[in-house]
Every structure is written in C-alpha cells, then in structure tokens.
Coordinates of C-alpha atoms in Angstrom, one line a residue:
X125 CA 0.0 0.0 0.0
X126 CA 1.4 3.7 -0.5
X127 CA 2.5 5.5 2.3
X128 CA 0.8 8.7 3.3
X129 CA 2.6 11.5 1.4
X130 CA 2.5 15.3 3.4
X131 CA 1.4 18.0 1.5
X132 CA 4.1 19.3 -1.5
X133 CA 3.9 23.3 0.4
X134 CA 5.9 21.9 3.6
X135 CA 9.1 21.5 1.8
X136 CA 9.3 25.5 1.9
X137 CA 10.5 25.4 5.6
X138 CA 13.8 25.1 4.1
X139 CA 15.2 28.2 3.3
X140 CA 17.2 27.8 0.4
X141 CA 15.0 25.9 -1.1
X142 CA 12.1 28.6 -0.5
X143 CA 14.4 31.7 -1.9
X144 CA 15.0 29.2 -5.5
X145 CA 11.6 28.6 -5.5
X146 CA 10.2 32.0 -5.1
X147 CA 12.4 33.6 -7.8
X148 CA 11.4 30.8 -10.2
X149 CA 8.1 32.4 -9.9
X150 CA 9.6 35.3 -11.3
X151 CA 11.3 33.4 -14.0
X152 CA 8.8 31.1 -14.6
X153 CA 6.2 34.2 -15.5
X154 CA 8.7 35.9 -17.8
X155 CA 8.8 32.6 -19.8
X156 CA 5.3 31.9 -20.0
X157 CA 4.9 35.9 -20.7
X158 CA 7.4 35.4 -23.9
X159 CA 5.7 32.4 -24.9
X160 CA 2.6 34.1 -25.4
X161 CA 4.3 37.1 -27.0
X162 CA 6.3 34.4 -29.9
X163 CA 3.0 32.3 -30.1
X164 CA 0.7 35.0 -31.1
X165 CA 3.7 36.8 -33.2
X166 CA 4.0 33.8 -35.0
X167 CA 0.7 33.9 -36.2
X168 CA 1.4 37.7 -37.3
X169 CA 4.4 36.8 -39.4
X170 CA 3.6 34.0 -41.1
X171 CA 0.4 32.5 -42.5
X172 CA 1.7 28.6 -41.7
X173 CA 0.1 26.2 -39.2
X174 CA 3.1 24.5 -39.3
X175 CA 5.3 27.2 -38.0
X176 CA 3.3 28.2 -35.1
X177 CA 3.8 24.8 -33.9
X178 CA 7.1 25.0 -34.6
X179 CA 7.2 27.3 -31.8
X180 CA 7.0 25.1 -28.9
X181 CA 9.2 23.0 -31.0
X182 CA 12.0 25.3 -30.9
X183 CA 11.8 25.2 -26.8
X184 CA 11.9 21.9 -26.4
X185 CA 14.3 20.6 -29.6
X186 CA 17.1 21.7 -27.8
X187 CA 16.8 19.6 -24.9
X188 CA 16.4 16.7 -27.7
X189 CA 19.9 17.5 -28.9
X190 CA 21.8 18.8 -26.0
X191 CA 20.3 17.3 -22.5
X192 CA 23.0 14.6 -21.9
X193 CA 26.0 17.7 -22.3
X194 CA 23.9 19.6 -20.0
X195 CA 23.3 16.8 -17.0
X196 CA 27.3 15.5 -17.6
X197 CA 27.9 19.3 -16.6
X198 CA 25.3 19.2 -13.7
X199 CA 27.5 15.6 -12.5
X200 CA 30.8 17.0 -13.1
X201 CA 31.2 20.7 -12.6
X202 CA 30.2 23.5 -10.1
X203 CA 26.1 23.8 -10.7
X204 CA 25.5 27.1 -9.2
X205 CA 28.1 28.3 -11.6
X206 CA 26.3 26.2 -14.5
X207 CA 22.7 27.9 -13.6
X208 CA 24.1 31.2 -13.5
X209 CA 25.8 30.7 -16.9
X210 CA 22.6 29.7 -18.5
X211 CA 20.5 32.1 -16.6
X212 CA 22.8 35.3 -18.1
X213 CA 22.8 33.3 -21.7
X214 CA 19.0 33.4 -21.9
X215 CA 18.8 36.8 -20.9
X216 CA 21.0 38.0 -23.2
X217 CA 19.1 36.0 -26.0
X218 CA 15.6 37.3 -24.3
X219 CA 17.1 41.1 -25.1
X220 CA 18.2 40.5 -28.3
X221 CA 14.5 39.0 -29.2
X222 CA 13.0 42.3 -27.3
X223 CA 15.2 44.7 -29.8
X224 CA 14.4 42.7 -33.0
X225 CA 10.6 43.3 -32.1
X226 CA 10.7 46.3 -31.2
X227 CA 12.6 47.4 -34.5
X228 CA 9.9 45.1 -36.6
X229 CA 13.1 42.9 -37.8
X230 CA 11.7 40.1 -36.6
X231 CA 10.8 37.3 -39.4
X232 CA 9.5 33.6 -38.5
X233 CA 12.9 32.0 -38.8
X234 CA 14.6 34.9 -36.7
X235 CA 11.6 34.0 -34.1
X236 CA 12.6 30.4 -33.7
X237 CA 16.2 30.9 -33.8
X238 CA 15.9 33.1 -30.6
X239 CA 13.4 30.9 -29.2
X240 CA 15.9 27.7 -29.7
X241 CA 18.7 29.9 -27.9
X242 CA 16.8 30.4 -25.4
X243 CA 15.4 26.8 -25.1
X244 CA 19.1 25.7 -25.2
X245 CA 20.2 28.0 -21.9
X246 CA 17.0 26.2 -20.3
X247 CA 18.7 23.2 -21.9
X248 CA 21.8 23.7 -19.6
X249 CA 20.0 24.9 -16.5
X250 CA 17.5 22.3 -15.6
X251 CA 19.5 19.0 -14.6
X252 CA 21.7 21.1 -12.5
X253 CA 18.4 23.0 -11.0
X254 CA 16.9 19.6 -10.8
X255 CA 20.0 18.1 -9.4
X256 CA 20.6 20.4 -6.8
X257 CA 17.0 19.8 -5.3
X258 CA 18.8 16.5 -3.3
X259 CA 21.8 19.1 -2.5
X260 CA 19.3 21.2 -0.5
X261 CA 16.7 19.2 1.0
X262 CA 16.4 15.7 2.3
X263 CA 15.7 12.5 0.1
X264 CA 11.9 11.8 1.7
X265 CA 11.3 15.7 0.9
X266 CA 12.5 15.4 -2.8
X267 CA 9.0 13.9 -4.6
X268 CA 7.4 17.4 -2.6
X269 CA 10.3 19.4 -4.0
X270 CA 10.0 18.3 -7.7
X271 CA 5.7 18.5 -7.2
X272 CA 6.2 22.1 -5.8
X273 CA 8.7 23.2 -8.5
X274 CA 5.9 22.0 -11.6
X275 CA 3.3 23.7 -9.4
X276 CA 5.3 26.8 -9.5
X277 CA 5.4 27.0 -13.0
X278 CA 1.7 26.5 -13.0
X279 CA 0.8 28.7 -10.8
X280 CA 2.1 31.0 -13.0
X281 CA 0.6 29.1 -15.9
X282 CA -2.4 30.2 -14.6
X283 CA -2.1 33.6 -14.2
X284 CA 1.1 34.5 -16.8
X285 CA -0.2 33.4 -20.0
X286 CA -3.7 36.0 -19.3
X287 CA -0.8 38.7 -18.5
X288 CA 1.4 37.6 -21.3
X289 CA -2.2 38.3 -23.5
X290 CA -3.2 41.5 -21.6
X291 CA 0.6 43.0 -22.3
X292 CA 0.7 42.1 -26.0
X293 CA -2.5 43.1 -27.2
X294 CA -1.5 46.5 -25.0
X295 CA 2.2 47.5 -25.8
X296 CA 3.1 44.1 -28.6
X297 CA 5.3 41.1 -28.3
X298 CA 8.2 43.1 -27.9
X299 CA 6.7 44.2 -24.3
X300 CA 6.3 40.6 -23.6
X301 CA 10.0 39.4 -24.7
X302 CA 11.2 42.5 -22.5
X303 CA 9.5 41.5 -19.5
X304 CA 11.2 38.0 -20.2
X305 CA 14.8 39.5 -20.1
X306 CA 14.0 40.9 -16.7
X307 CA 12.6 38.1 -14.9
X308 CA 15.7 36.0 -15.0
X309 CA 17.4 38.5 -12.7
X310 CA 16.0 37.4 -9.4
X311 CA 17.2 34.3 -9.9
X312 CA 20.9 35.1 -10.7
X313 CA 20.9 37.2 -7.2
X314 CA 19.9 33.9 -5.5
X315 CA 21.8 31.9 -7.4
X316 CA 24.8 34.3 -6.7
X317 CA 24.3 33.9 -2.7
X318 CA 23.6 30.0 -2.4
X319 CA 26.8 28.3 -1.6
X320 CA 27.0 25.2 -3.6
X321 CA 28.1 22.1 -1.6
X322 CA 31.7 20.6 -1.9
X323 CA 32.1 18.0 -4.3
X324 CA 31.6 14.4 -3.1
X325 CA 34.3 13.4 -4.6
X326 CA 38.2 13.8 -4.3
X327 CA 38.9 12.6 -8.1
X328 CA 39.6 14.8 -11.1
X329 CA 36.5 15.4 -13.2
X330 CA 35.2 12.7 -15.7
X331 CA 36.5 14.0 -19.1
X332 CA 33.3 14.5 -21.4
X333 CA 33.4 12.1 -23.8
X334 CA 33.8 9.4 -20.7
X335 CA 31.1 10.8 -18.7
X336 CA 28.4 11.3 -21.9
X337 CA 29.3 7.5 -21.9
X338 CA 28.9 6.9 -18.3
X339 CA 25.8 8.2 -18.2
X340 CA 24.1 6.9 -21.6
X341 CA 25.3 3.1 -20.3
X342 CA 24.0 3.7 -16.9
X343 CA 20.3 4.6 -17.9
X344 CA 20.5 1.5 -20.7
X345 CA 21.6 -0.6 -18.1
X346 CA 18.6 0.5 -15.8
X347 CA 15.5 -1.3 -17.1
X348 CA 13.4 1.1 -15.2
X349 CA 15.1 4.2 -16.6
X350 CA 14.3 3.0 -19.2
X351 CA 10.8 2.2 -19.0
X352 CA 9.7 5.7 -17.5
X353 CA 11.5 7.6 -20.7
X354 CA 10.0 5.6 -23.1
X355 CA 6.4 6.2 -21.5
X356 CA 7.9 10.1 -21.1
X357 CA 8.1 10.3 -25.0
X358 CA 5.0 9.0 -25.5
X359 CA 3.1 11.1 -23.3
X360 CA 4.9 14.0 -24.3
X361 CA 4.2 12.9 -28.3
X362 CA 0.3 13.4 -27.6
X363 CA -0.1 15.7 -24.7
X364 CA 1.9 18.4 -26.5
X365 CA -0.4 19.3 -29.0
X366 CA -3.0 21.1 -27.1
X367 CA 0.0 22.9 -26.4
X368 CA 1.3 23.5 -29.8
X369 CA -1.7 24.4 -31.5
X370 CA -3.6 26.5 -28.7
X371 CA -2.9 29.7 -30.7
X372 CA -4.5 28.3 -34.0
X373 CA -7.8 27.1 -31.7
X374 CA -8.2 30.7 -30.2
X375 CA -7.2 32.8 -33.0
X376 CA -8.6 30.4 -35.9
X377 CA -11.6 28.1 -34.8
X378 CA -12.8 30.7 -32.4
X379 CA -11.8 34.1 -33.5
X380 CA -10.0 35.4 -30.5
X381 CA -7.0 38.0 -30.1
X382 CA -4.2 37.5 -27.9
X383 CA -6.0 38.1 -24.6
X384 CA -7.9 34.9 -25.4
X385 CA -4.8 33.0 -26.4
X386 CA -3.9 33.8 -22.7
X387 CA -7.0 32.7 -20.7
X388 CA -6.9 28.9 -22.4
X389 CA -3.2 28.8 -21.3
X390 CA -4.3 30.4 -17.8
X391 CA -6.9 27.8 -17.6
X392 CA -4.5 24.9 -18.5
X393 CA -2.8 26.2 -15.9
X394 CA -5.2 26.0 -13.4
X395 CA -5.8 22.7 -13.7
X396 CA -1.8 21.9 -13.6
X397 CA -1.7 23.7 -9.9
X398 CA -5.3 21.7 -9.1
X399 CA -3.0 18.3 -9.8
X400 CA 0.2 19.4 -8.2
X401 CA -1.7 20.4 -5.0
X402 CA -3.5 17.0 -4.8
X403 CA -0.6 14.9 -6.8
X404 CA 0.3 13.1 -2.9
X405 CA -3.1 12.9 -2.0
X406 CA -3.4 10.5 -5.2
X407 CA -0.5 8.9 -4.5
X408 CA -1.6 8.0 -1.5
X409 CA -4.1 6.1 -3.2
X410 CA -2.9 4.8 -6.6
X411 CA 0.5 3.3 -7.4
X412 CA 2.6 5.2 -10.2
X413 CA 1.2 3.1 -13.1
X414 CA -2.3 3.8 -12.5
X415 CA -1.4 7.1 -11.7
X416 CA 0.2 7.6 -15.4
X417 CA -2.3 5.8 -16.7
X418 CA -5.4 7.7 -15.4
X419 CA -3.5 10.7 -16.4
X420 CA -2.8 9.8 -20.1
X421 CA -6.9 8.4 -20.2
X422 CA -7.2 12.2 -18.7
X423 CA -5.4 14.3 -21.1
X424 CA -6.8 12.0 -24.4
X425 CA -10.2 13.0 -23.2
X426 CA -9.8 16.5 -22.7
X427 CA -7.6 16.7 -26.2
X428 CA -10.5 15.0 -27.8
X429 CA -13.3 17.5 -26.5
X430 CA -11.0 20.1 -27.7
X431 CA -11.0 18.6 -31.0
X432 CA -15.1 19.5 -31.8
X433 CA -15.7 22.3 -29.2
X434 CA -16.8 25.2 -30.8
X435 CA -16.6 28.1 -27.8
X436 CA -14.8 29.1 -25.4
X437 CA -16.9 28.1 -22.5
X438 CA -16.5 24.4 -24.3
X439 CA -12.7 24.1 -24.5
X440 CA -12.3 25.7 -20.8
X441 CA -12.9 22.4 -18.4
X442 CA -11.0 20.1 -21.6
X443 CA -7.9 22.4 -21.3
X444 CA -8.7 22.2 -17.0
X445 CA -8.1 18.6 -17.6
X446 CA -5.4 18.6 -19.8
X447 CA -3.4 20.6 -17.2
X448 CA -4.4 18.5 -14.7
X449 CA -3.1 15.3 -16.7
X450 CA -0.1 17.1 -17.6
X451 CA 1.2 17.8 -14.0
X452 CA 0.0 14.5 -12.4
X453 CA 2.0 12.3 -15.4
X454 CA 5.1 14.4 -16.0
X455 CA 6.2 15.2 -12.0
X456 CA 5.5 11.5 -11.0
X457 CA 8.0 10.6 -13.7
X458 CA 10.5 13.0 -13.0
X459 CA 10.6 11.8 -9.2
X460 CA 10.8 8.2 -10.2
X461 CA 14.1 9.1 -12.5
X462 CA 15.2 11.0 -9.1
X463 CA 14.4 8.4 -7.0
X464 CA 15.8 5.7 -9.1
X465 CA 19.0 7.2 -9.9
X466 CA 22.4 7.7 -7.3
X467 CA 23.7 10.9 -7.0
X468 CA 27.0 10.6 -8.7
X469 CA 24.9 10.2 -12.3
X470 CA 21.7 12.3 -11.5
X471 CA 22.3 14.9 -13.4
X472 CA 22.8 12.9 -16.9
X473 CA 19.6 10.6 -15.7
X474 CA 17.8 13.7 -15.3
X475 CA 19.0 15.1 -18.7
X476 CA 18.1 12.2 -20.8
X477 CA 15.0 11.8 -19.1
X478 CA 14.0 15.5 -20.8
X479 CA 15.5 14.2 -23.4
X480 CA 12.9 11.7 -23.8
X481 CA 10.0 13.5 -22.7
X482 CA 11.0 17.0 -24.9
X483 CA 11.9 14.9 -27.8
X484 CA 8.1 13.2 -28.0
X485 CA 6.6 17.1 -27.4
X486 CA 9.0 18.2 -30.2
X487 CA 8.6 15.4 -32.5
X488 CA 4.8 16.0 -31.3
X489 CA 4.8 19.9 -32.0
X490 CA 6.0 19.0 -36.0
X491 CA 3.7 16.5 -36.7
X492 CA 0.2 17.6 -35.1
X493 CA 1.6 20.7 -36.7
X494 CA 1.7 19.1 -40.1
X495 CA -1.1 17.4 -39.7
X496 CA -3.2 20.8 -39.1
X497 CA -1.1 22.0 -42.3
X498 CA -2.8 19.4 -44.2
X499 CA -6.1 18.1 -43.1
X500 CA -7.3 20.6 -40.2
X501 CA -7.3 21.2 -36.6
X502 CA -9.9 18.2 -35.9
X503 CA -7.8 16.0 -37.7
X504 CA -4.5 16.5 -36.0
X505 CA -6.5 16.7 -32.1
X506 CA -8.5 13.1 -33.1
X507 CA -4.6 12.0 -34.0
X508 CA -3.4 13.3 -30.0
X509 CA -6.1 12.0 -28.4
X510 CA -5.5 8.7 -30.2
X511 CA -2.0 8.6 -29.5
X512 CA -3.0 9.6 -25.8
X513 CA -5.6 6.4 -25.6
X514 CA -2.1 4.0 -26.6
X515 CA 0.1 6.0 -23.9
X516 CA -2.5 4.7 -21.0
X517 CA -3.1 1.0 -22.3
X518 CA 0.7 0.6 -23.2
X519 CA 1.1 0.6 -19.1
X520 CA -0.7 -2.9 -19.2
X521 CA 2.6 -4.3 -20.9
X522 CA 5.1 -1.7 -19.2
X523 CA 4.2 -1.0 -15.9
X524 CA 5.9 1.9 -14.2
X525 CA 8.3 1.1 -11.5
X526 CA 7.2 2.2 -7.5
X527 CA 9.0 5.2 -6.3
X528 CA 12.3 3.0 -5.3
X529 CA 13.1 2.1 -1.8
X530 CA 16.4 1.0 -2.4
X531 CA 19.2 2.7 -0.5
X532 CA 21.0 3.8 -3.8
X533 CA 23.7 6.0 -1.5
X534 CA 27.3 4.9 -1.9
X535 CA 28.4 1.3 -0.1
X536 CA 31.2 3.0 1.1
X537 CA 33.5 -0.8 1.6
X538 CA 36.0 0.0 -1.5
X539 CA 39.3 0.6 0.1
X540 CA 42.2 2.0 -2.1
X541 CA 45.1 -0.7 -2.2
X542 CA 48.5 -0.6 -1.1
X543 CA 49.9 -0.7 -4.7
X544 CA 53.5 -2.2 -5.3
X545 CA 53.8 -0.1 -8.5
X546 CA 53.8 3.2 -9.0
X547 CA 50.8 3.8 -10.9
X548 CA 49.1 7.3 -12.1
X549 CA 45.8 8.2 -12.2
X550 CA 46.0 7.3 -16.0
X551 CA 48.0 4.3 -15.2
X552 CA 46.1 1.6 -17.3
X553 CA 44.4 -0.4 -19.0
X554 CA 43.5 -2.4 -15.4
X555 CA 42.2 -6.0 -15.3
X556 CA 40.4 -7.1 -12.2
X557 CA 40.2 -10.7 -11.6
X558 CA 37.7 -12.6 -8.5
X559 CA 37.9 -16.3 -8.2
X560 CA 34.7 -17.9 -6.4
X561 CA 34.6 -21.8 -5.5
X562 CA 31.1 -22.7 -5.7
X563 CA 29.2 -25.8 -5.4
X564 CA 28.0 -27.7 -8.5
X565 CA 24.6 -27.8 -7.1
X566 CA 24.4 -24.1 -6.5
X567 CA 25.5 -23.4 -10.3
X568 CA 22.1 -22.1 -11.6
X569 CA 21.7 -19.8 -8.6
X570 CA 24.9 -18.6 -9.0
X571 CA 24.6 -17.8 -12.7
X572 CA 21.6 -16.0 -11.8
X573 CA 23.5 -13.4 -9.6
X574 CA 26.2 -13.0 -12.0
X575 CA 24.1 -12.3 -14.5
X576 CA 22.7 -9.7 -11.9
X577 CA 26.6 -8.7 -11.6
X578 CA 27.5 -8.7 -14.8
X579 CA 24.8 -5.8 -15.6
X580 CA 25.7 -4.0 -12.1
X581 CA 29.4 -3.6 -13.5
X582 CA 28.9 -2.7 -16.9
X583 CA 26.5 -0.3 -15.7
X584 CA 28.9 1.5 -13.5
X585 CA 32.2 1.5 -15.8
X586 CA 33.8 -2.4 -16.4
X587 CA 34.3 -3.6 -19.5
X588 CA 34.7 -6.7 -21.3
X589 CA 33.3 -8.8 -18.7
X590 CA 33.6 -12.5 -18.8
X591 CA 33.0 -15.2 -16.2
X592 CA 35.2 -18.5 -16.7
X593 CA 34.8 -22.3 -15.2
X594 CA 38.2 -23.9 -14.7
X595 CA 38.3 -26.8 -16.4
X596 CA 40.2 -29.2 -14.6
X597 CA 38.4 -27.9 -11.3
X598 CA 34.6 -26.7 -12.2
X599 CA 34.2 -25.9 -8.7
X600 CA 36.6 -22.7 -9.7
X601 CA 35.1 -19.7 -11.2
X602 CA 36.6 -16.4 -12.2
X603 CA 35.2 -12.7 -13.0
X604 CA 37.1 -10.7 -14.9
X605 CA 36.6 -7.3 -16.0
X606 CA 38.4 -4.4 -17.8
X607 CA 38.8 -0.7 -17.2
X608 CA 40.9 1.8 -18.9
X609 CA 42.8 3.3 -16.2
X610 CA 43.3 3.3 -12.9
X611 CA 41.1 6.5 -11.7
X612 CA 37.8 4.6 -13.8
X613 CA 39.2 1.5 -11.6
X614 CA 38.5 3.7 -8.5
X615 CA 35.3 5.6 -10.1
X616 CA 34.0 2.3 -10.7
X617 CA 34.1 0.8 -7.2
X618 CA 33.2 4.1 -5.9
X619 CA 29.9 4.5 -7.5
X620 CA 28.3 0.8 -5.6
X621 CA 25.5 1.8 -4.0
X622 CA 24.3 0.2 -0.5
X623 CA 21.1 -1.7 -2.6
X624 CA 23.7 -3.1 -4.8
X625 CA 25.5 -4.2 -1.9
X626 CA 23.4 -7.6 -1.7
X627 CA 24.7 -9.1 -4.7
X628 CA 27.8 -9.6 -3.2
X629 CA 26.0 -10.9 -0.2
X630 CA 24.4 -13.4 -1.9
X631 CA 27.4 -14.3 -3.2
X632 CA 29.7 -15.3 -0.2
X633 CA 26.7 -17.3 0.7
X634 CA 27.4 -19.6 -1.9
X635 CA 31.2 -19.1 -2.0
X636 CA 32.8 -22.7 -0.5
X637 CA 36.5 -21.3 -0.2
X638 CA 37.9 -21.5 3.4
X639 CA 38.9 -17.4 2.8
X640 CA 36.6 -14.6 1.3
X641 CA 37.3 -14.2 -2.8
X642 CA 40.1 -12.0 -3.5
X643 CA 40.2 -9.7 -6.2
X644 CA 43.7 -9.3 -8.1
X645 CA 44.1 -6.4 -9.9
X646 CA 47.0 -6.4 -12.8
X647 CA 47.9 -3.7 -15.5
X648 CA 48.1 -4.7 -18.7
X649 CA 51.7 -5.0 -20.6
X650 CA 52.7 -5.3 -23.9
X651 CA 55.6 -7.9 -24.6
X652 CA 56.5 -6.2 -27.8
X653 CA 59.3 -3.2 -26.7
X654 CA 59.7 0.0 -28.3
X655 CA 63.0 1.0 -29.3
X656 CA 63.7 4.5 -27.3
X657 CA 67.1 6.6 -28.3
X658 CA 69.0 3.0 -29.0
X659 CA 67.7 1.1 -25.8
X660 CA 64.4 -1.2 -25.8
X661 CA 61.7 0.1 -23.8
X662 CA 59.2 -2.9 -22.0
X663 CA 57.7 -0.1 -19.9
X664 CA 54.5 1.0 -22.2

C-alpha cells in the first residue's frame, strides 16, 4: 500500500530551497509571458500552421539534442556556476528577441532561432536545478520538491499566459519578450548567494566524452530508466499538442485576439496547480502506473473534446483537464528518475530523461503541426487523443516502477590498495580478476546473480566482462573485468551503492572457499618493446 505522502507546500521550511523557489516564480512568468508574446507573433508573421507549432518545438528541440551535455555538466562541474551561466545566456538571448521586435526585424525564422537559444540555456539549467534539489533538501522531501517546483510554474501558468495576452494586445510582443529578459534577474541574485556544496568526490573530473558515456550506459543498463523515458516520450508525443496548437484554436476556430490565447493557457494552468496540489493525495491512493495511466486516459479525453468544441466556454474544463493530466503524469516521472538514480549520475539521468520527454513534445509539436497544415485542426486533435488512448493502455505491458526504496547512496566498503607499483591516475588499461569456488549444485543460482553482476558492473564503468569455469576444477570460477585506467578503476568501485551491496551478499553465501574471494588487480603490458634513443623500452 502507499505510504501517506505530506502536502508538497511543507518543503518550503527550508530556506534555500524557498528563496529558489520564489524567484522561479519570477522566471517562470517571464517565460510563459514570452511564450505568449512568440506564439501570437507567429501567427502575425507567417500565415503557416506548421510554424506556429514550430514554436513550442523550438523550446523543447534543444533539450532533444543537448540534454546529456547539459546533465554531464550538472555531475561533473560546479552547478551554481552552471545555472548562472545559463541564466545570463538566456537573458542576453531574451534582449536580443525584445530589440528585434521592437525594430519590426523580426521574421518567422529569426523568431525560432531566438526561441531555440533560449530553449538551449533552459537546456543547460535544468538538470543542475533539478539536481541540486537532493543538495538542499532531504531525500523523503524530494517527490514534494519536484511537485512544488511543476506547481510553480503552473501557478504562473495560470495567471502569466492572461498577463502575457493583456501585455501584447496593449504595448506588442516586444513588451512581452522584454519582460522576459527581466525576470531572470531574481534568480541570478539567489543563485549568486547560495553556496554550492563541496564535491563528493576527491577525483579529477570525468573527461566529457567518458562521462556522456557513463551516463548513456547507466540509464541503458537500468531497465526502469528505461521504461519511465519511453512512457515520457509518449506522453509528451500526444499531450503536447493542445500545447502546440492553442494559438491556431483561439485565433482560428474561435476568432479570438491574444487576450484569449492567454486565458486557455491560464486555464490549462489552473488545472496543472489543481493536480500538483493533490498529486500526494493520489499517491496515497494509486500506485505510479495507475497514476500515469489515469492521467494519459485524462489528457486523451480533454484533447479529444478540444477537438469538436466550438466556444470558449466548451474548451475551458477540456484544457482544465489537460493541465491537470499534464502535472500528475510528468512530476511523478521525474521523481521516479530521481528516485531511481544515485547521485554521482543524476544529473545525466535527469537530462536524458528530458530528453525523452522534450523529444516526444517536439517530434509532437511538427507532426500535429503538419497534420493541421494538411487536413485541419480536428484531424491532428483526433490524432493526439488517439495517440494519448495508446500511452495509457501501453502501461498494461510496461508497468511503471514504485517510487524506489532502495538505498542507492554509496556502499562506502571499497578501500584504495596498497599498490607495489607506481601507478598514475591514468595508469592503465587495469584487469580485475575474482575467483569464487562454488558448489555444482548451486550453479544455476549462482549464474543468476552474476548475471545480476555482470549488468551492475557494466552499468557502473567495467568492461569486457567474462566469467570462466576452470576446467580441470569446475568448482573454480573467475570474474574478470576491464577498465581503462586506474582512476575509472577507482570511479567504478566508488559508484556501488548500498542496494547493490546484496549481490555480493548473496554471493559469499554460496562461495565454499575457506577465505573470502580475492580480487587481483593487474595492469596490462605489452611484450613487444619500443626502441627508445637506442635502448628497448618494455615499460608502455
């Protein structure tokens, strides 16, 4: 059964968190402000469905293409100093889209330029925001953390979007972008005060290439990362066109000017604060599948009412819905990848997880667009809401994992050996080599846990991994692994978490030697010297 979750608001007794949460108010109603602003432009500049879509497209395409660069940053470097980069990168793009307006030098592929520059500094920020969250409060206060930052941006969802409409049909979409380029100060003064905790670790940074790698076989050796990105794209395929073509409904099907643009997004976000507010009380009552599932059944329904209503009034409680869907599905999958994932690769979980889910709205936002290009606004809302009906009855086959309960901070037993040799960090390539004698009757169980093994250690750095029966003893068994130097040696031993801890448990448990296996760790030589100024050179 779940356990009783408190209400998301009590997470703001912690007073760093509360000062990052109350200027992403301020940031968070700039953005939805400027999205207004380049939604309605859009439909100023250019007489295409197919490029107004493209505007939410050009948000969310960056993620798509740069999220695991961003989350190795967030893993790897300082984050404060990441977030402020990004923050003073969007800002600078926000001014630049402000002057172009206000000089009417703005054309439709200027517009999504800008609006992919800025998508890319939100790119960058988010896995070190989201990342930070476990920096600043405690683990059992994260899934309130994640529901009150999505409730933030509602809240202003609610109420920005009927500003954003109020400000552009008064002073234009240059106003808008303006007001944009301000809002991200408030957050680079709190940024600027929080001191970021010292690193966990004492080794040198991951070069990039390596940790991109790290990262990308971590979450493909995570069946449950896996799971909850796939069902991320999928929701984010069909929920994103309400999204996407919410300017062609208000100014198209029913005639409206900006202001109305505004009050559907202010009503979609209405409903996303109703379902972060009540987002534990559900999950005190429905696991996370059901949970995802209801939502996705939520969101088809209220993208198919949108499809045929034809006022106002009608498309008010579908978009109440749709917002509500939207918060419910997306925050409970974010958690899950939070939850799921130890702290050392959080950031690049995090990033390919918005990966997933930004790449479906952006594949979403070209396609409904298209469709709407080519057979109407019915026709590409029937399509999202049929899509939507396959994202809640593909749960029967992949179920979502249960927020984990596994202790995924690190085991902590890895001791640093005494080491005959004088090796450097980039001493290598380093073969590690564990000898278990096991009974023949246990065999099949203990296949079963190396198998278990085998995907722990590729997941966290070996490579090459084989497992060998001696054959004139078959009660001998050997694990072997590679890494290419000694510091990935020591990365990968470091990064065993406590739940992993029980493999190894399990292990001795069958192990028959009268002493606990021994690992022997070797560096590789080659036999063929190189011929240095006249002498031969074994020493590669």
């Amino acid at each position: 059964m779940p356990t009783k979750s408190a209400s998301p608001l009590t997470v703001l007794r912690i007073p760093a968190f509360r000062a990052r949460w109350t200027a992403s108010m301020a940031s968070n109603l700039g953005t939805l402000v400027q999205s207004v602003g380049a939604g309605w432009m859009m439909t100023q500049i250019s007489d295409s469905d197919a490029m107004v879509a493209l505007v939410q497209a050009g948000v969310t395409v960056p993620t798509m293409l740069f999220a695991v660069f961003a989350g190795t940053l967030a893993d790897n470097f300082d984050r404060r100093r990441v977030m402020i980069g990004a923050q003073l990168f969007m800002m600078a793009s926000a001014s630049l889209l402000c002057a172009l307006a206000w000089f009417d030098l703005l054309t439709p592929w200027l517009l999504l330029v800008l609006t992919f520059l800025i998508g890319t500094g939100s790119t960058f920020f988010n896995p070190s925001w989201q990342a930070s969250l476990g920096d600043i409060v405690p683990r059992t206060d994260l899934p309130s953390a994640v529901t009150l930052n999505s409730m933030a941006f509602n809240a202003m969802r609610s109420i920005g979007p009927a500003i954003g409409g109020i400000i552009v049909a008064i002073a234009g979409a240059a106003a808008a972008f303006a007001l944009n380029a301000v809002s991200y100060l408030p957050m680079i003064a709190v940024l600027w005060r929080w001191k970021s905790p010292p690193p966990d670790s004492t080794l040198p940074p991951e070069p990039m290439r390596l940790a991109v790698g790290s990262g990308l076989r971590y979450v493909a050796m995570s069946p449950n990362l896996m799971n909850v990105m796939a069902r991320a794209f999928l929701f984010g395929f069909g929920s994103v066109a309400v999204l996407s073509l919410l300017p062609l409904i208000a100014h198209e099907r029913l005639g409206g000017d900006a202001s109305t643009f505004g009050i559907m997004l202010g009503c979609f976000g209405v409903g996303a604060v109703i379902g972060a507010l009540n987002n534990a009380r559900l999950r005190d009552h429905f696991d996370n599948e059901h949970l995802v599932r209801f939502a996705a059944a939520a969101a088809m329904v209220g993208t198919a009412i949108l499809a045929v209503a034809p006022t106002l009034w009608a498309c008010l409680p579908a978009l109440l819905l749709n917002g509500m869907a939207w918060t419910v599905a997306l925050s409970l999958l974010n958690v899950t990848v939070q939850l799921s994932t130890p702290r050392w690769v959080v950031g690049r979980a995090i990033a390919l997880y918005q990966s997933a889910s930004f790449g479906g709205m952006a594949a979403g936002s070209w396609v409904w667009g298209s469709v709407s290009d080519g057979w109407g606004l019915f026709a590409a809302l029937a399509g999202a809401a049929g899509l939507l009906a396959v994202a809640a009855l593909v749960g029967l086959k992949m179920p979502l994992p249960e927020f984990s309960d596994l202790d995924l901070s690190p085991l902590d037993r890895f001791k640093e050996p005494a080491l005959q040799l004088d090796l450097k960090l980039r001493s290598g390539p380093i073969v590690a080599v564990t000898q278990f004698e096991i009974d023949p009757d246990d065999v099949p169980e203990f296949l079963a846990i190396m198998a278990e093994r085998r995907r722990v250690r590729i997941r966290d750095g070996a490579q090459n991994w084989v497992l060998m029966r001696d054959l004139e003893d078959p009660r001998i068994w050997e694990e072997t692994y590679h890494v290419p130097t000694w510091v990935e040696y020591i990365r990968h031993n470091t990064r065993r978490t406590k739940a992993d801890g029980g493999t190894f448990e399990r292990l001795m448990a069958l192990h028959r030697g009268e002493e606990r296996p021994h690992t022997r760790r070797m560096i590789e030589r080659q036999s063929i010297p190189r011929r240095r100024g006249g002498v031969y050179d074994f020493n590669l």
